[in-house]
Coordinates of C-alpha atoms and ligand atoms in Angstrom, one line a residue:
M1 CA 0.0 0.0 0.0
K2 CA 1.0 3.6 -0.5
A3 CA 0.4 6.5 1.8
L4 CA -0.6 10.1 1.0
V5 CA 0.5 12.6 3.5
L6 CA -1.0 16.1 3.6
I7 CA 1.7 18.6 4.3
G8 CA 0.6 21.8 2.6
G9 CA -1.0 23.9 5.4
F10 CA 0.4 27.3 6.5
G11 CA 0.7 26.4 10.2
T12 CA -0.8 29.7 11.1
R13 CA -1.3 28.6 14.8
L14 CA 2.5 28.3 15.1
R15 CA 3.5 31.7 13.7
P16 CA 6.1 33.3 13.8
I17 CA 8.0 29.9 13.8
T18 CA 6.2 28.8 10.6
Y19 CA 7.2 32.0 8.8
A20 CA 10.7 30.4 8.8
V21 CA 9.9 26.6 8.5
P22 CA 6.9 24.5 7.7
K23 CA 5.3 23.2 10.9
Q24 CA 6.1 19.6 10.0
L25 CA 9.8 20.2 10.2
I26 CA 9.7 21.6 13.8
P27 CA 11.5 19.0 15.9
L28 CA 9.9 17.5 19.0
A29 CA 11.8 15.1 21.1
G30 CA 14.7 15.5 18.7
K31 CA 12.9 14.6 15.5
P32 CA 10.8 16.6 13.1
M33 CA 7.0 16.3 13.4
L34 CA 6.7 14.7 10.0
Y35 CA 9.1 11.9 10.8
H36 CA 7.1 11.0 14.0
V37 CA 4.1 10.7 11.7
L38 CA 6.0 8.5 9.2
D39 CA 7.1 6.3 12.2
L40 CA 3.4 5.2 12.5
L41 CA 3.3 3.6 9.0
P42 CA 3.7 -0.1 8.7
R43 CA 7.1 -1.1 7.2
D44 CA 5.6 -2.7 4.1
V45 CA 4.3 0.6 2.8
D46 CA 6.0 0.9 -0.6
E47 CA 5.7 4.6 -1.3
V48 CA 4.9 7.8 0.6
V49 CA 3.5 10.7 -1.5
L50 CA 3.8 14.1 0.2
A51 CA 1.2 16.6 -0.9
T52 CA 3.1 19.8 -0.3
G53 CA 2.3 23.4 -0.8
Y54 CA 3.4 26.0 1.7
K55 CA 7.3 26.0 1.8
A56 CA 7.3 22.9 -0.5
D57 CA 10.9 23.5 -1.4
E58 CA 12.0 23.3 2.2
V59 CA 10.2 20.1 2.7
D60 CA 11.7 18.7 -0.5
R61 CA 15.2 19.6 0.4
F62 CA 14.8 18.3 3.9
V63 CA 13.5 14.8 2.9
R64 CA 16.3 14.5 0.4
A65 CA 18.9 15.3 3.0
H66 CA 17.2 13.1 5.6
P67 CA 15.6 10.2 3.7
P68 CA 12.8 8.5 5.7
P69 CA 12.6 4.7 5.7
F70 CA 10.3 4.7 2.7
P71 CA 10.6 5.8 -1.0
V72 CA 9.2 9.3 -1.0
R73 CA 7.8 11.5 -3.7
T74 CA 6.7 15.1 -3.3
V75 CA 3.9 16.6 -5.3
A76 CA 3.7 20.4 -4.8
E77 CA 0.6 22.6 -5.2
A78 CA 1.2 26.0 -6.9
E79 CA -1.9 27.4 -5.0
P80 CA -3.2 25.9 -1.7
L81 CA -5.9 23.4 -2.7
G82 CA -7.1 22.4 0.8
T83 CA -7.1 18.9 2.1
G84 CA -9.4 17.5 -0.6
G85 CA -7.8 19.4 -3.5
G86 CA -4.4 18.3 -2.3
M87 CA -5.6 14.6 -2.3
K88 CA -7.0 15.0 -5.9
H89 CA -3.8 16.8 -7.1
A90 CA -1.3 14.4 -5.6
G91 CA -3.4 11.2 -5.7
G92 CA -2.5 9.7 -9.1
G93 CA -1.0 6.2 -8.9
L94 CA -2.0 5.5 -5.3
G95 CA -3.4 2.0 -5.9
E96 CA -6.7 0.5 -4.9
T97 CA -6.6 1.6 -1.2
F98 CA -4.2 4.0 0.4
Y99 CA -3.4 5.5 3.8
L100 CA -4.2 9.2 4.2
L101 CA -2.3 10.9 7.0
N102 CA -2.3 14.4 8.3
S103 CA 1.3 15.4 9.0
D104 CA 0.8 17.0 12.4
V105 CA -0.6 14.1 14.4
I106 CA 1.3 12.5 17.3
A107 CA -0.2 9.3 18.5
S108 CA 0.2 5.7 19.6
A109 CA -1.7 4.1 16.8
D110 CA -1.5 0.7 15.1
L111 CA -1.9 1.6 11.4
A112 CA -1.4 -2.0 10.3
A113 CA -4.4 -2.9 12.4
L114 CA -6.3 0.0 10.8
G115 CA -5.4 -1.4 7.4
A116 CA -6.5 -4.9 8.4
T117 CA -9.8 -3.5 9.8
H118 CA -10.4 -1.8 6.5
R119 CA -9.9 -5.0 4.5
R120 CA -12.2 -7.1 6.8
S121 CA -15.4 -6.0 5.0
P122 CA -16.3 -4.0 1.9
R123 CA -16.3 -0.3 2.5
L124 CA -15.1 3.0 1.1
G125 CA -13.0 4.2 4.0
T126 CA -11.9 3.6 7.6
M127 CA -11.1 6.6 9.7
A128 CA -9.1 6.4 13.0
L129 CA -11.0 8.3 15.6
A130 CA -9.7 9.7 18.9
E131 CA -11.9 10.5 22.0
V132 CA -11.3 14.1 23.2
D133 CA -13.1 16.4 25.6
D134 CA -13.0 19.5 23.5
T135 CA -14.1 18.7 20.0
R136 CA -14.2 22.2 18.7
P137 CA -10.9 22.1 16.7
Y138 CA -11.8 18.8 15.0
G139 CA -14.1 16.8 12.7
V140 CA -16.6 14.9 14.8
A141 CA -18.2 11.6 14.0
A142 CA -21.4 9.9 15.1
L143 CA -21.1 6.1 15.2
A144 CA -23.5 3.2 14.9
E145 CA -23.1 0.1 17.1
D146 CA -20.9 -1.6 14.4
D147 CA -18.7 1.6 14.3
R148 CA -20.2 2.6 11.0
I149 CA -20.0 6.4 10.8
T150 CA -23.5 7.8 10.5
A151 CA -22.7 11.5 10.6
F152 CA -19.6 13.7 10.2
V153 CA -19.4 17.4 11.0
E154 CA -16.1 19.4 10.6
K155 CA -15.4 21.7 13.6
P156 CA -19.0 22.1 14.8
P157 CA -19.9 24.3 17.8
P158 CA -20.0 22.1 20.9
E159 CA -23.8 21.9 21.0
R160 CA -23.8 20.4 17.5
A161 CA -21.0 17.9 18.1
P162 CA -22.6 14.4 17.7
S163 CA -20.1 12.7 20.0
H164 CA -16.6 13.0 21.5
W165 CA -15.0 10.8 18.8
I166 CA -13.0 13.0 16.4
N167 CA -11.2 12.4 13.1
A168 CA -7.7 11.5 14.2
G169 CA -6.2 12.5 10.7
L170 CA -5.2 8.8 10.1
A171 CA -7.3 6.8 7.7
V172 CA -7.5 4.3 4.9
W173 CA -9.5 5.1 1.8
S174 CA -10.5 3.5 -1.4
R175 CA -9.1 5.2 -4.5
R176 CA -12.7 5.8 -5.6
V177 CA -13.0 8.8 -3.2
L178 CA -10.6 10.8 -5.4
D179 CA -13.3 10.7 -8.2
R180 CA -15.7 12.4 -5.8
I181 CA -13.4 15.5 -5.3
P182 CA -13.8 18.2 -7.9
G183 CA -10.6 19.2 -9.6
G184 CA -9.0 22.6 -10.2
R185 CA -10.1 24.3 -7.0
A186 CA -9.6 24.3 -3.3
V187 CA -11.7 21.7 -1.5
S188 CA -11.9 20.8 2.1
F189 CA -12.1 17.0 2.2
E190 CA -13.6 16.9 5.7
Q191 CA -16.1 19.6 5.2
E192 CA -17.3 19.1 1.6
I193 CA -16.6 15.5 0.7
V194 CA -16.7 13.2 3.7
P195 CA -20.4 13.8 4.7
G196 CA -21.4 12.7 1.2
L197 CA -19.4 9.5 1.3
L198 CA -21.0 8.0 4.5
A199 CA -23.8 6.3 2.6
E200 CA -21.2 4.2 0.8
G201 CA -19.8 2.8 4.0
V202 CA -17.3 4.6 6.1
Y203 CA -16.2 3.1 9.4
G204 CA -14.5 4.4 12.5
F205 CA -11.5 2.8 14.1
R206 CA -11.4 3.8 17.7
L207 CA -7.9 4.7 19.0
R208 CA -6.9 4.1 22.6
G209 CA -3.9 5.7 24.1
F210 CA -2.2 9.0 23.3
W211 CA -3.4 11.1 20.4
D212 CA -2.9 14.8 19.7
D213 CA -2.7 17.3 16.9
A214 CA 0.6 19.1 17.4
G215 CA -0.5 22.2 15.5
T216 CA -0.4 24.6 18.5
R217 CA 2.3 25.4 21.0
E218 CA 0.6 23.8 23.9
R219 CA -0.3 20.6 22.0
L220 CA 3.1 20.4 20.4
L221 CA 4.8 20.5 23.8
R222 CA 2.3 18.0 25.2
S223 CA 3.1 15.7 22.3
Q224 CA 6.8 16.2 23.0
R225 CA 6.3 15.0 26.6
F226 CA 4.5 11.9 25.4
L227 CA 7.2 11.1 22.8
F228 CA 9.9 11.2 25.5
E229 CA 7.8 9.1 27.9
A230 CA 7.1 6.6 25.2
G231 CA 10.8 6.2 24.3
R232 CA 10.2 7.6 20.8
A233 CA 12.7 10.5 21.0
G234 CA 15.3 11.0 18.3
D235 CA 18.9 12.0 19.1
R236 CA 19.2 11.7 22.9
H237 CA 22.6 13.5 23.1
R238 CA 23.1 15.6 26.2
P239 CA 25.4 18.6 25.9
P240 CA 28.5 18.3 28.2
G241 CA 28.5 20.4 31.3
S242 CA 24.7 20.7 31.5
S243 CA 22.6 19.3 34.4
G244 CA 19.0 18.7 35.5
P245 CA 16.6 15.9 35.0
G246 CA 15.6 16.7 31.3
P247 CA 14.9 14.5 29.4
I248 CA 16.8 16.2 26.6
A249 CA 17.3 15.4 22.9
A250 CA 20.1 17.6 21.5
A251 CA 21.9 17.7 18.3
A252 CA 25.5 16.5 18.7
D253 CA 27.0 20.0 18.2
A254 CA 24.6 21.9 20.6
T255 CA 26.4 23.5 23.5
A256 CA 24.9 24.2 27.0
D257 CA 27.8 24.3 29.4
G258 CA 26.5 25.3 32.8
A259 CA 22.8 25.3 31.8
T260 CA 20.0 23.3 33.5
F261 CA 17.2 21.3 32.0
G262 CA 14.1 21.0 34.2
G263 CA 11.9 19.2 31.8
P264 CA 11.6 17.8 28.2
V265 CA 13.9 19.9 25.9
T266 CA 14.9 19.6 22.2
L267 CA 18.0 21.5 21.0
G268 CA 18.6 21.7 17.3
R269 CA 21.9 21.9 15.4
G270 CA 24.3 24.6 16.3
V271 CA 22.2 25.8 19.3
E272 CA 24.2 27.6 22.0
V273 CA 22.7 27.9 25.5
G274 CA 24.6 30.2 27.9
S275 CA 25.7 29.2 31.4
G276 CA 23.1 29.7 34.1
A277 CA 20.2 29.4 31.6
H278 CA 17.3 27.3 32.6
L279 CA 15.1 25.4 30.1
E280 CA 12.1 23.2 30.5
D281 CA 9.3 22.0 28.3
C282 CA 10.6 23.7 25.2
V283 CA 12.1 23.3 21.7
V284 CA 15.1 25.4 20.6
M285 CA 15.6 25.2 16.9
D286 CA 18.7 25.1 14.7
G287 CA 21.1 28.0 15.1
A288 CA 19.2 29.6 17.9
R289 CA 20.9 31.2 20.9
V290 CA 19.7 31.3 24.5
G291 CA 21.7 33.9 26.5
R292 CA 23.3 33.5 29.9
G293 CA 20.9 33.3 32.8
A294 CA 17.9 33.3 30.6
R295 CA 14.9 31.2 31.4
V296 CA 12.8 29.4 28.6
V297 CA 9.7 27.6 29.8
R298 CA 6.8 26.0 27.7
S299 CA 8.1 27.8 24.6
I300 CA 9.4 27.3 21.1
V301 CA 12.5 29.3 20.0
G302 CA 12.6 29.4 16.2
P303 CA 15.6 28.8 13.9
G304 CA 18.3 31.5 14.4
A305 CA 16.3 33.3 17.0
I306 CA 18.1 35.0 19.9
V307 CA 17.0 35.0 23.6
D308 CA 19.0 37.8 25.3
D309 CA 20.9 37.2 28.5
G310 CA 18.7 37.1 31.5
R311 CA 15.4 37.2 29.5
Q312 CA 12.4 35.3 30.7
V313 CA 10.5 33.5 28.0
V314 CA 7.4 31.7 29.3
D315 CA 4.5 30.4 27.0
E316 CA 5.9 32.0 23.9
L317 CA 6.7 31.4 20.3
V318 CA 9.9 33.2 19.6
G319 CA 10.8 34.0 15.9
A320 CA 14.1 35.2 14.6
A321 CA 13.0 38.8 14.1
S322 CA 11.4 39.2 17.5
G323 CA 14.4 37.8 19.3
D324 CA 16.1 41.0 20.3
R325 CA 13.1 42.7 21.9
Ligands
GDD401 N1 -1.5 19.7 0.4 C1 -2.2 20.4 1.2 N2 -2.8 21.5 0.7 N3 -2.2 20.1 2.5 C2 -2.9 20.9 3.4 C3 -3.6 22.0 2.9 C4 -3.5 22.4 1.6 O1 -4.1 23.4 1.1 N4 -4.2 22.6 4.0 C5 -3.9 21.8 5.1 N5 -3.1 20.8 4.7 C6 -2.5 19.8 5.5 C7 -1.9 20.3 6.8 O2 -0.5 20.5 6.6 C8 -2.1 19.2 7.8 O3 -1.2 18.1 7.8 C9 -3.4 18.5 7.3 O4 -3.6 18.9 6.0 C10 -4.6 19.0 8.2 O5 -4.6 20.4 8.1 P1 -4.8 21.2 9.5 O6 -4.7 22.7 9.1 O7 -3.8 20.8 10.5 O8 -6.3 20.9 9.9 P2 -6.9 20.8 11.3 O9 -6.0 20.3 12.3 O10 -7.6 22.1 11.6 O11 -8.1 19.7 11.1 C11 -7.8 18.5 10.5 O12 -7.1 17.6 11.4 C12 -7.9 17.2 12.5 C13 -7.1 16.2 13.4 O13 -5.9 16.8 13.7 C14 -9.1 17.8 10.0 O14 -8.8 16.7 9.2 C15 -10.0 17.5 11.2 O15 -11.2 16.8 10.7 C16 -9.3 16.6 12.1 O16 -10.1 16.3 13.3
MG402 MG1 -4.0 20.0 12.4

């Protein structure tokens, strides 16, 4: 089977970081978001198609420099086509059934079991569903006793949400769905297309365990905590001369002599953390600098950004331009 990964969004909820890099390349627990998503795919997937748009060249360059464990092809949109438009545009040659993945989902999910469930009885699609308290940012499903989806509403107000089971952004679809998407314009798959597919047999696959959409600062950092706890961190290097419980995933050339790590931290390539600085629950991206005695908590420091000596950064997204405030 092949997998289609949607990776063309603007990442508006992570600005200003996403002015510099696409959200899927932000590292959490020492590995870019996209690669955590690809980790979920069964090893027998024979091709991954990345439907790119915003900052497509950066994604392209990155996957060439850091090849994932699957053959990868990128198909870039000149204009944003939405999730459905992106599927239509990039969906040629996907085979009879394919995995459809959002690229900002961090989860413990067995996608081989999702595929097996899909093949067990004739149907158009099988969508992994996660149970959440606050359904507002998500697509919400109503389910029959046999897990058939009987209604689907994208981002309804709470009083119109039919359940607490939401589209987890991990699914298997028959290629036939692509014929149902109009070409040549932007289309939201979840809003415009999915409700009209339900009559042909779309089933839910209930996830248990951790699931989150890492598309906001809070949820990204929560996902990072999960990845460390689950032992799914990337490079676990710890800079010499640093102390504190961490956990920490730092690039081999990051320096942090005399700094302390009080919670989960990712340090990208070439990061310099000054002595006496304290970091917890944060991501500091490639080439960024955290000054001496600074404190960075529950924050993301973008590539090349500078946190001045002694500055307190709490619950912030720090971009390169705003670094010298
Ligand atoms: N190619 C392409 N083109 N991809 C896009 C575009 C586009 O125009 N717009 C968004 N994407 C990609 C994003 O990069 C992301 O990986 C995925 O499609 C979903 O977009 P988000 O912007 O993250 O959507 P969302 O989080 O508000 O909602 C979606 O995900 C939820 C689960 O996290 C929907 O699928 C919801 O139904 C779902 O519950
Ligand atoms: Mg999202």
